[in-house]
PDB file of C-alpha atoms and ligand atoms in Angstrom:
ATOM      1  CA  MET V   1       0.686 -38.052 -31.900  1.00 74.00           C
ATOM      2  CA  THR V   2      -0.844 -35.780 -29.282  1.00 90.00           C
ATOM      3  CA  THR V   3       1.063 -32.623 -28.562  1.00 96.00           C
ATOM      4  CA  ARG V   4       1.705 -31.787 -24.893  1.00 97.00           C
ATOM      5  CA  LEU V   5       0.732 -28.194 -23.992  1.00 97.00           C
ATOM      6  CA  TYR V   6       1.761 -26.751 -20.663  1.00 97.00           C
ATOM      7  CA  ALA V   7       2.660 -23.501 -18.903  1.00 98.00           C
ATOM      8  CA  MET V   8       5.703 -22.788 -16.748  1.00 98.00           C
ATOM      9  CA  CYS V   9       7.288 -19.716 -15.168  1.00 98.00           C
ATOM     10  CA  GLY V  10      10.854 -18.775 -16.011  1.00 98.00           C
ATOM     11  CA  ASP V  11      13.353 -17.137 -18.328  1.00 98.00           C
ATOM     12  CA  ILE V  12      12.705 -18.339 -21.898  1.00 98.00           C
ATOM     13  CA  THR V  13      16.404 -17.899 -22.791  1.00 98.00           C
ATOM     14  CA  MET V  14      17.243 -20.776 -20.426  1.00 98.00           C
ATOM     15  CA  LEU V  15      14.854 -23.315 -21.992  1.00 98.00           C
ATOM     16  CA  GLU V  16      16.112 -26.391 -23.837  1.00 97.00           C
ATOM     17  CA  THR V  17      13.229 -26.631 -26.291  1.00 98.00           C
ATOM     18  CA  GLU V  18      14.337 -26.924 -29.917  1.00 98.00           C
ATOM     19  CA  ALA V  19      12.931 -23.448 -30.606  1.00 98.00           C
ATOM     20  CA  ILE V  20      11.960 -20.439 -28.551  1.00 99.00           C
ATOM     21  CA  VAL V  21       9.739 -17.652 -29.859  1.00 99.00           C
ATOM     22  CA  ASN V  22      10.808 -14.023 -29.601  1.00 99.00           C
ATOM     23  CA  ALA V  23       8.284 -11.201 -29.188  1.00 98.00           C
ATOM     24  CA  ALA V  24      10.116  -8.900 -31.585  1.00 98.00           C
ATOM     25  CA  ASN V  25       9.334  -5.657 -33.377  1.00 98.00           C
ATOM     26  CA  SER V  26       8.987  -5.236 -37.126  1.00 98.00           C
ATOM     27  CA  SER V  27      12.649  -4.224 -37.585  1.00 98.00           C
ATOM     28  CA  LEU V  28      13.840  -7.530 -36.035  1.00 98.00           C
ATOM     29  CA  LEU V  29      16.862  -5.523 -34.827  1.00 98.00           C
ATOM     30  CA  GLY V  30      16.332  -6.121 -31.100  1.00 97.00           C
ATOM     31  CA  GLY V  31      14.689  -4.146 -28.330  1.00 97.00           C
ATOM     32  CA  GLY V  32      13.846  -4.486 -24.650  1.00 98.00           C
ATOM     33  CA  GLY V  33      11.820  -7.108 -22.807  1.00 98.00           C
ATOM     34  CA  VAL V  34      12.109 -10.684 -23.997  1.00 98.00           C
ATOM     35  CA  ASP V  35      13.592  -9.429 -27.307  1.00 98.00           C
ATOM     36  CA  GLY V  36      16.476  -7.814 -25.434  1.00 98.00           C
ATOM     37  CA  ALA V  37      16.958 -10.878 -23.228  1.00 98.00           C
ATOM     38  CA  ILE V  38      17.087 -13.208 -26.232  1.00 98.00           C
ATOM     39  CA  HIS V  39      19.566 -11.033 -28.142  1.00 98.00           C
ATOM     40  CA  ARG V  40      21.795 -10.736 -25.055  1.00 98.00           C
ATOM     41  CA  ALA V  41      21.734 -14.496 -24.457  1.00 98.00           C
ATOM     42  CA  ALA V  42      22.128 -15.516 -28.118  1.00 98.00           C
ATOM     43  CA  GLY V  43      24.997 -13.125 -28.760  1.00 98.00           C
ATOM     44  CA  PRO V  44      25.880 -10.644 -31.521  1.00 98.00           C
ATOM     45  CA  GLU V  45      25.685 -13.141 -34.403  1.00 98.00           C
ATOM     46  CA  LEU V  46      21.911 -13.157 -33.940  1.00 98.00           C
ATOM     47  CA  LEU V  47      21.690  -9.469 -34.868  1.00 98.00           C
ATOM     48  CA  GLN V  48      23.916 -10.117 -37.890  1.00 98.00           C
ATOM     49  CA  GLU V  49      21.491 -12.791 -39.144  1.00 98.00           C
ATOM     50  CA  CYS V  50      18.449 -10.634 -38.332  1.00 98.00           C
ATOM     51  CA  ARG V  51      19.874  -7.797 -40.417  1.00 98.00           C
ATOM     52  CA  LEU V  52      19.594 -10.056 -43.485  1.00 98.00           C
ATOM     53  CA  LEU V  53      15.897 -10.814 -42.929  1.00 98.00           C
ATOM     54  CA  GLY V  54      14.480  -7.469 -44.063  1.00 97.00           C
ATOM     55  CA  GLY V  55      12.172  -7.070 -41.070  1.00 98.00           C
ATOM     56  CA  CYS V  56       8.879  -8.830 -40.316  1.00 98.00           C
ATOM     57  CA  LYS V  57       5.245  -7.763 -40.587  1.00 98.00           C
ATOM     58  CA  THR V  58       2.904  -7.800 -37.589  1.00 98.00           C
ATOM     59  CA  GLY V  59       1.355 -11.259 -37.303  1.00 98.00           C
ATOM     60  CA  ASP V  60       4.120 -12.892 -39.307  1.00 98.00           C
ATOM     61  CA  ALA V  61       7.233 -14.759 -38.107  1.00 98.00           C
ATOM     62  CA  LYS V  62      10.773 -15.521 -39.292  1.00 98.00           C
ATOM     63  CA  ILE V  63      13.299 -18.112 -38.085  1.00 98.00           C
ATOM     64  CA  THR V  64      16.972 -17.779 -37.195  1.00 98.00           C
ATOM     65  CA  LYS V  65      19.561 -19.923 -35.510  1.00 98.00           C
ATOM     66  CA  GLY V  66      19.773 -19.833 -31.706  1.00 98.00           C
ATOM     67  CA  TYR V  67      23.558 -19.250 -31.486  1.00 98.00           C
ATOM     68  CA  HIS V  68      24.593 -19.274 -27.799  1.00 98.00           C
ATOM     69  CA  LEU V  69      21.115 -20.220 -26.598  1.00 98.00           C
ATOM     70  CA  LYS V  70      20.383 -23.828 -25.614  1.00 98.00           C
ATOM     71  CA  ALA V  71      17.543 -23.677 -28.172  1.00 98.00           C
ATOM     72  CA  LYS V  72      18.676 -24.457 -31.725  1.00 98.00           C
ATOM     73  CA  TYR V  73      16.299 -21.960 -33.289  1.00 98.00           C
ATOM     74  CA  ILE V  74      14.585 -18.658 -32.527  1.00 99.00           C
ATOM     75  CA  ILE V  75      11.303 -17.886 -34.233  1.00 99.00           C
ATOM     76  CA  HIS V  76      10.820 -14.114 -34.221  1.00 98.00           C
ATOM     77  CA  THR V  77       7.235 -12.944 -34.395  1.00 98.00           C
ATOM     78  CA  VAL V  78       5.808  -9.426 -34.244  1.00 98.00           C
ATOM     79  CA  GLY V  79       2.736  -9.053 -32.083  1.00 98.00           C
ATOM     80  CA  PRO V  80       0.122  -6.320 -32.427  1.00 98.00           C
ATOM     81  CA  VAL V  81       0.290  -3.168 -30.332  1.00 98.00           C
ATOM     82  CA  TRP V  82      -2.939  -2.987 -28.278  1.00 98.00           C
ATOM     83  CA  HIS V  83      -5.179  -0.117 -29.447  1.00 98.00           C
ATOM     84  CA  GLY V  84      -8.371  -1.178 -27.682  1.00 97.00           C
ATOM     85  CA  GLY V  85      -9.146  -4.366 -29.580  1.00 96.00           C
ATOM     86  CA  LYS V  86     -10.955  -2.891 -32.566  1.00 96.00           C
ATOM     87  CA  SER V  87      -8.004  -2.810 -34.972  1.00 97.00           C
ATOM     88  CA  SER V  88      -7.850  -6.586 -35.597  1.00 98.00           C
ATOM     89  CA  GLU V  89      -5.397  -7.089 -32.715  1.00 98.00           C
ATOM     90  CA  PRO V  90      -6.967 -10.479 -31.793  1.00 98.00           C
ATOM     91  CA  GLU V  91      -6.555 -11.817 -35.339  1.00 98.00           C
ATOM     92  CA  GLN V  92      -3.003 -10.480 -35.571  1.00 98.00           C
ATOM     93  CA  LEU V  93      -2.057 -12.053 -32.223  1.00 98.00           C
ATOM     94  CA  ALA V  94      -3.555 -15.401 -33.262  1.00 98.00           C
ATOM     95  CA  SER V  95      -1.560 -15.152 -36.467  1.00 98.00           C
ATOM     96  CA  CYS V  96       1.696 -14.782 -34.480  1.00 99.00           C
ATOM     97  CA  TYR V  97       1.067 -18.167 -32.809  1.00 98.00           C
ATOM     98  CA  ARG V  98      -0.137 -19.839 -36.010  1.00 98.00           C
ATOM     99  CA  ARG V  99       2.715 -18.586 -38.211  1.00 98.00           C
ATOM    100  CA  SER V 100       5.318 -19.509 -35.555  1.00 98.00           C
ATOM    101  CA  LEU V 101       3.905 -23.065 -35.370  1.00 98.00           C
ATOM    102  CA  GLU V 102       3.754 -23.353 -39.189  1.00 98.00           C
ATOM    103  CA  ILE V 103       7.414 -22.342 -39.434  1.00 98.00           C
ATOM    104  CA  ALA V 104       8.351 -24.733 -36.605  1.00 98.00           C
ATOM    105  CA  VAL V 105       6.660 -27.687 -38.359  1.00 98.00           C
ATOM    106  CA  ALA V 106       8.162 -26.706 -41.723  1.00 98.00           C
ATOM    107  CA  SER V 107      11.606 -26.635 -40.051  1.00 98.00           C
ATOM    108  CA  GLY V 108      11.171 -30.078 -38.465  1.00 97.00           C
ATOM    109  CA  ILE V 109      11.064 -28.621 -34.952  1.00 98.00           C
ATOM    110  CA  ASP V 110       9.217 -30.762 -32.374  1.00 97.00           C
ATOM    111  CA  SER V 111       9.336 -28.586 -29.247  1.00 98.00           C
ATOM    112  CA  ILE V 112       8.697 -24.862 -28.971  1.00 98.00           C
ATOM    113  CA  ALA V 113       8.258 -22.301 -26.181  1.00 99.00           C
ATOM    114  CA  PHE V 114       6.280 -19.070 -26.448  1.00 99.00           C
ATOM    115  CA  PRO V 115       6.527 -15.955 -24.266  1.00 99.00           C
ATOM    116  CA  CYS V 116       3.324 -14.002 -23.569  1.00 98.00           C
ATOM    117  CA  ILE V 117       3.456 -12.144 -26.874  1.00 98.00           C
ATOM    118  CA  SER V 118       2.342  -8.477 -26.922  1.00 98.00           C
ATOM    119  CA  THR V 119       1.434  -8.382 -23.208  1.00 98.00           C
ATOM    120  CA  GLY V 120       4.451  -6.281 -22.155  1.00 98.00           C
ATOM    121  CA  ALA V 121       5.475  -3.125 -23.993  1.00 98.00           C
ATOM    122  CA  TYR V 122       2.694  -3.669 -26.541  1.00 98.00           C
ATOM    123  CA  GLY V 123       0.045  -3.470 -23.835  1.00 98.00           C
ATOM    124  CA  TYR V 124      -2.193  -6.371 -24.834  1.00 98.00           C
ATOM    125  CA  PRO V 125      -4.418  -7.391 -21.893  1.00 98.00           C
ATOM    126  CA  ALA V 126      -2.882 -10.567 -20.452  1.00 98.00           C
ATOM    127  CA  GLU V 127      -6.128 -12.551 -20.023  1.00 98.00           C
ATOM    128  CA  SER V 128      -7.468 -12.159 -23.573  1.00 98.00           C
ATOM    129  CA  ALA V 129      -3.964 -12.715 -24.956  1.00 98.00           C
ATOM    130  CA  ALA V 130      -3.678 -15.996 -23.026  1.00 98.00           C
ATOM    131  CA  GLU V 131      -7.094 -17.138 -24.286  1.00 98.00           C
ATOM    132  CA  ILE V 132      -6.092 -16.384 -27.889  1.00 98.00           C
ATOM    133  CA  ALA V 133      -2.711 -18.102 -27.429  1.00 98.00           C
ATOM    134  CA  VAL V 134      -4.181 -21.328 -26.006  1.00 98.00           C
ATOM    135  CA  LYS V 135      -7.120 -21.425 -28.453  1.00 98.00           C
ATOM    136  CA  THR V 136      -4.866 -20.879 -31.493  1.00 98.00           C
ATOM    137  CA  VAL V 137      -2.295 -23.477 -30.398  1.00 98.00           C
ATOM    138  CA  ARG V 138      -5.056 -26.009 -29.599  1.00 97.00           C
ATOM    139  CA  GLN V 139      -6.612 -25.481 -33.046  1.00 97.00           C
ATOM    140  CA  PHE V 140      -3.231 -25.936 -34.729  1.00 97.00           C
ATOM    141  CA  VAL V 141      -2.247 -29.127 -32.910  1.00 97.00           C
ATOM    142  CA  ALA V 142      -5.740 -30.638 -33.289  1.00 95.00           C
ATOM    143  CA  ALA V 143      -4.697 -31.427 -36.848  1.00 91.00           C
ATOM    144  CA  GLU V 144      -2.024 -34.139 -36.691  1.00 83.00           C
ATOM    145  CA  THR V 145       1.355 -32.392 -36.358  1.00 91.00           C
ATOM    146  CA  PRO V 146       4.803 -33.734 -35.492  1.00 94.00           C
ATOM    147  CA  LEU V 147       4.967 -31.231 -32.595  1.00 97.00           C
ATOM    148  CA  LYS V 148       5.631 -33.059 -29.333  1.00 97.00           C
ATOM    149  CA  GLU V 149       5.525 -30.106 -26.960  1.00 98.00           C
ATOM    150  CA  VAL V 150       4.336 -26.485 -26.866  1.00 98.00           C
ATOM    151  CA  ILE V 151       5.314 -24.558 -23.739  1.00 98.00           C
ATOM    152  CA  PHE V 152       3.813 -21.270 -22.598  1.00 98.00           C
ATOM    153  CA  CYS V 153       6.763 -19.647 -20.816  1.00 98.00           C
ATOM    154  CA  CYS V 154       5.398 -17.066 -18.381  1.00 98.00           C
ATOM    155  CA  PHE V 155       7.635 -14.514 -16.713  1.00 98.00           C
ATOM    156  CA  SER V 156       5.479 -13.975 -13.642  1.00 98.00           C
ATOM    157  CA  GLU V 157       3.507 -16.164 -11.231  1.00 98.00           C
ATOM    158  CA  GLN V 158       0.444 -14.105 -12.173  1.00 98.00           C
ATOM    159  CA  ASP V 159       0.772 -15.004 -15.857  1.00 98.00           C
ATOM    160  CA  LEU V 160       1.437 -18.638 -14.938  1.00 98.00           C
ATOM    161  CA  GLN V 161      -1.774 -18.854 -12.899  1.00 98.00           C
ATOM    162  CA  LEU V 162      -3.637 -17.235 -15.776  1.00 98.00           C
ATOM    163  CA  TYR V 163      -2.328 -19.777 -18.293  1.00 98.00           C
ATOM    164  CA  GLN V 164      -2.994 -22.704 -15.946  1.00 98.00           C
ATOM    165  CA  ARG V 165      -6.582 -21.542 -15.582  1.00 98.00           C
ATOM    166  CA  VAL V 166      -7.035 -21.114 -19.345  1.00 98.00           C
ATOM    167  CA  LEU V 167      -5.391 -24.498 -20.059  1.00 97.00           C
ATOM    168  CA  ASN V 168      -7.713 -26.207 -17.560  1.00 95.00           C
ATOM    169  CA  GLU V 169     -10.803 -24.820 -19.274  1.00 85.00           C
ATOM    170  CA  PRO V 170     -12.296 -27.405 -21.623  1.00 73.00           C
ATOM    171  CA  ALA V 171     -11.381 -26.677 -25.231  1.00 64.00           C
ATOM    172  CA  ALA V 172     -14.140 -24.482 -26.681  1.00 60.00           C
ATOM    173  CA  LYS V 173     -16.306 -26.574 -29.044  1.00 55.00           C
TER     174      LYS V 173
HETATM  175  N1  APR L 201      11.584 -14.819 -20.579  1.00 61.12           N
HETATM  176  C1  APR L 201      10.244 -14.996 -20.763  1.00 61.12           C
HETATM  177  N2  APR L 201       9.373 -13.978 -20.852  1.00 61.12           N
HETATM  178  C2  APR L 201       9.884 -12.720 -20.738  1.00 61.12           C
HETATM  179  C3  APR L 201      11.261 -12.457 -20.552  1.00 61.12           C
HETATM  180  C4  APR L 201      12.118 -13.578 -20.468  1.00 61.12           C
HETATM  181  N3  APR L 201      13.446 -13.435 -20.298  1.00 61.12           N
HETATM  182  N4  APR L 201      11.434 -11.095 -20.491  1.00 61.12           N
HETATM  183  C5  APR L 201      10.210 -10.544 -20.616  1.00 61.12           C
HETATM  184  N5  APR L 201       9.274 -11.509 -20.761  1.00 61.12           N
HETATM  185  C6  APR L 201       7.824 -11.382 -20.915  1.00 61.12           C
HETATM  186  C7  APR L 201       7.189 -10.122 -20.400  1.00 61.12           C
HETATM  187  O1  APR L 201       7.043 -10.194 -18.992  1.00 61.12           O
HETATM  188  C8  APR L 201       5.848 -10.204 -21.120  1.00 61.12           C
HETATM  189  O2  APR L 201       4.981 -11.076 -20.420  1.00 61.12           O
HETATM  190  O3  APR L 201       7.539 -11.364 -22.304  1.00 61.12           O
HETATM  191  C9  APR L 201       6.213 -10.853 -22.464  1.00 61.12           C
HETATM  192  C10 APR L 201       6.221  -9.910 -23.654  1.00 61.12           C
HETATM  193  O4  APR L 201       6.658  -8.621 -23.227  1.00 61.12           O
HETATM  194  P1  APR L 201       7.671  -7.749 -24.138  1.00 61.12           P
HETATM  195  O5  APR L 201       8.994  -8.394 -24.123  1.00 61.12           O
HETATM  196  O6  APR L 201       7.552  -6.329 -23.671  1.00 61.12           O
HETATM  197  O7  APR L 201       7.101  -7.898 -25.618  1.00 61.12           O
HETATM  198  P2  APR L 201       5.831  -7.217 -26.312  1.00 61.12           P
HETATM  199  O8  APR L 201       4.800  -6.770 -25.345  1.00 61.12           O
HETATM  200  O9  APR L 201       5.434  -8.180 -27.404  1.00 61.12           O
HETATM  201  O10 APR L 201       6.458  -5.898 -26.965  1.00 61.12           O
HETATM  202  C11 APR L 201       7.372  -6.066 -28.022  1.00 61.12           C
HETATM  203  O11 APR L 201       9.012  -4.690 -26.947  1.00 61.12           O
HETATM  204  O12 APR L 201      11.089  -5.441 -26.409  1.00 61.12           O
HETATM  205  C12 APR L 201      10.381  -4.739 -27.337  1.00 61.12           C
HETATM  206  O13 APR L 201      11.578  -5.110 -29.381  1.00 61.12           O
HETATM  207  C13 APR L 201      10.383  -5.422 -28.681  1.00 61.12           C
HETATM  208  O14 APR L 201       9.403  -3.528 -29.752  1.00 61.12           O
HETATM  209  C14 APR L 201       9.147  -4.841 -29.291  1.00 61.12           C
HETATM  210  C15 APR L 201       8.193  -4.794 -28.113  1.00 61.12           C
END
């Protein structure tokens, strides 16, 4: 089945996809930005479950329940902090998308929404992050997967226009 990819602008904690992805830090114990919004919306049981996970390495991802969110699951991934692009940030960011999708498929999840990982507090330039996000997701879903829908949930009109432009570019050969 072909997987539908699209971008929208809004608060990821309001989405009804089966899973939403959190741009967490390696402690998995909450923070600001989308991490703070997700913990606030999911409620305190989320932190209790996260405490049992033993943290998460950059580029990796771990799954929890969604608790009070509409989404059944949260996939927490830790993006790279931008240090200029020469410390394997692109590969680590791609790995966040790939590992999140692998965990989603392994958990039988068929719809997932991503925030713009690493482009807030972690300072990753939005344009190259969007190109990596779309390229990595396209590569993953090119191989038959049960994923029906992958949403890029932007938090600003600017990011939405960026994703719509990147999604309209023909897939790189
Ligand atoms: N819904 C969707 N996107 C959101 C929301 C929201 N409610 N809140 C923020 N965002 C967007 C930001 O605008 C940005 O585009 O999420 C993107 C990622 O920004 P951050 O949340 O700052 O995440 P990141 O840059 O990956 O930094 C992670 O920040 O919050 C801490 O604990 C987190 O230490 C970790 C670091």
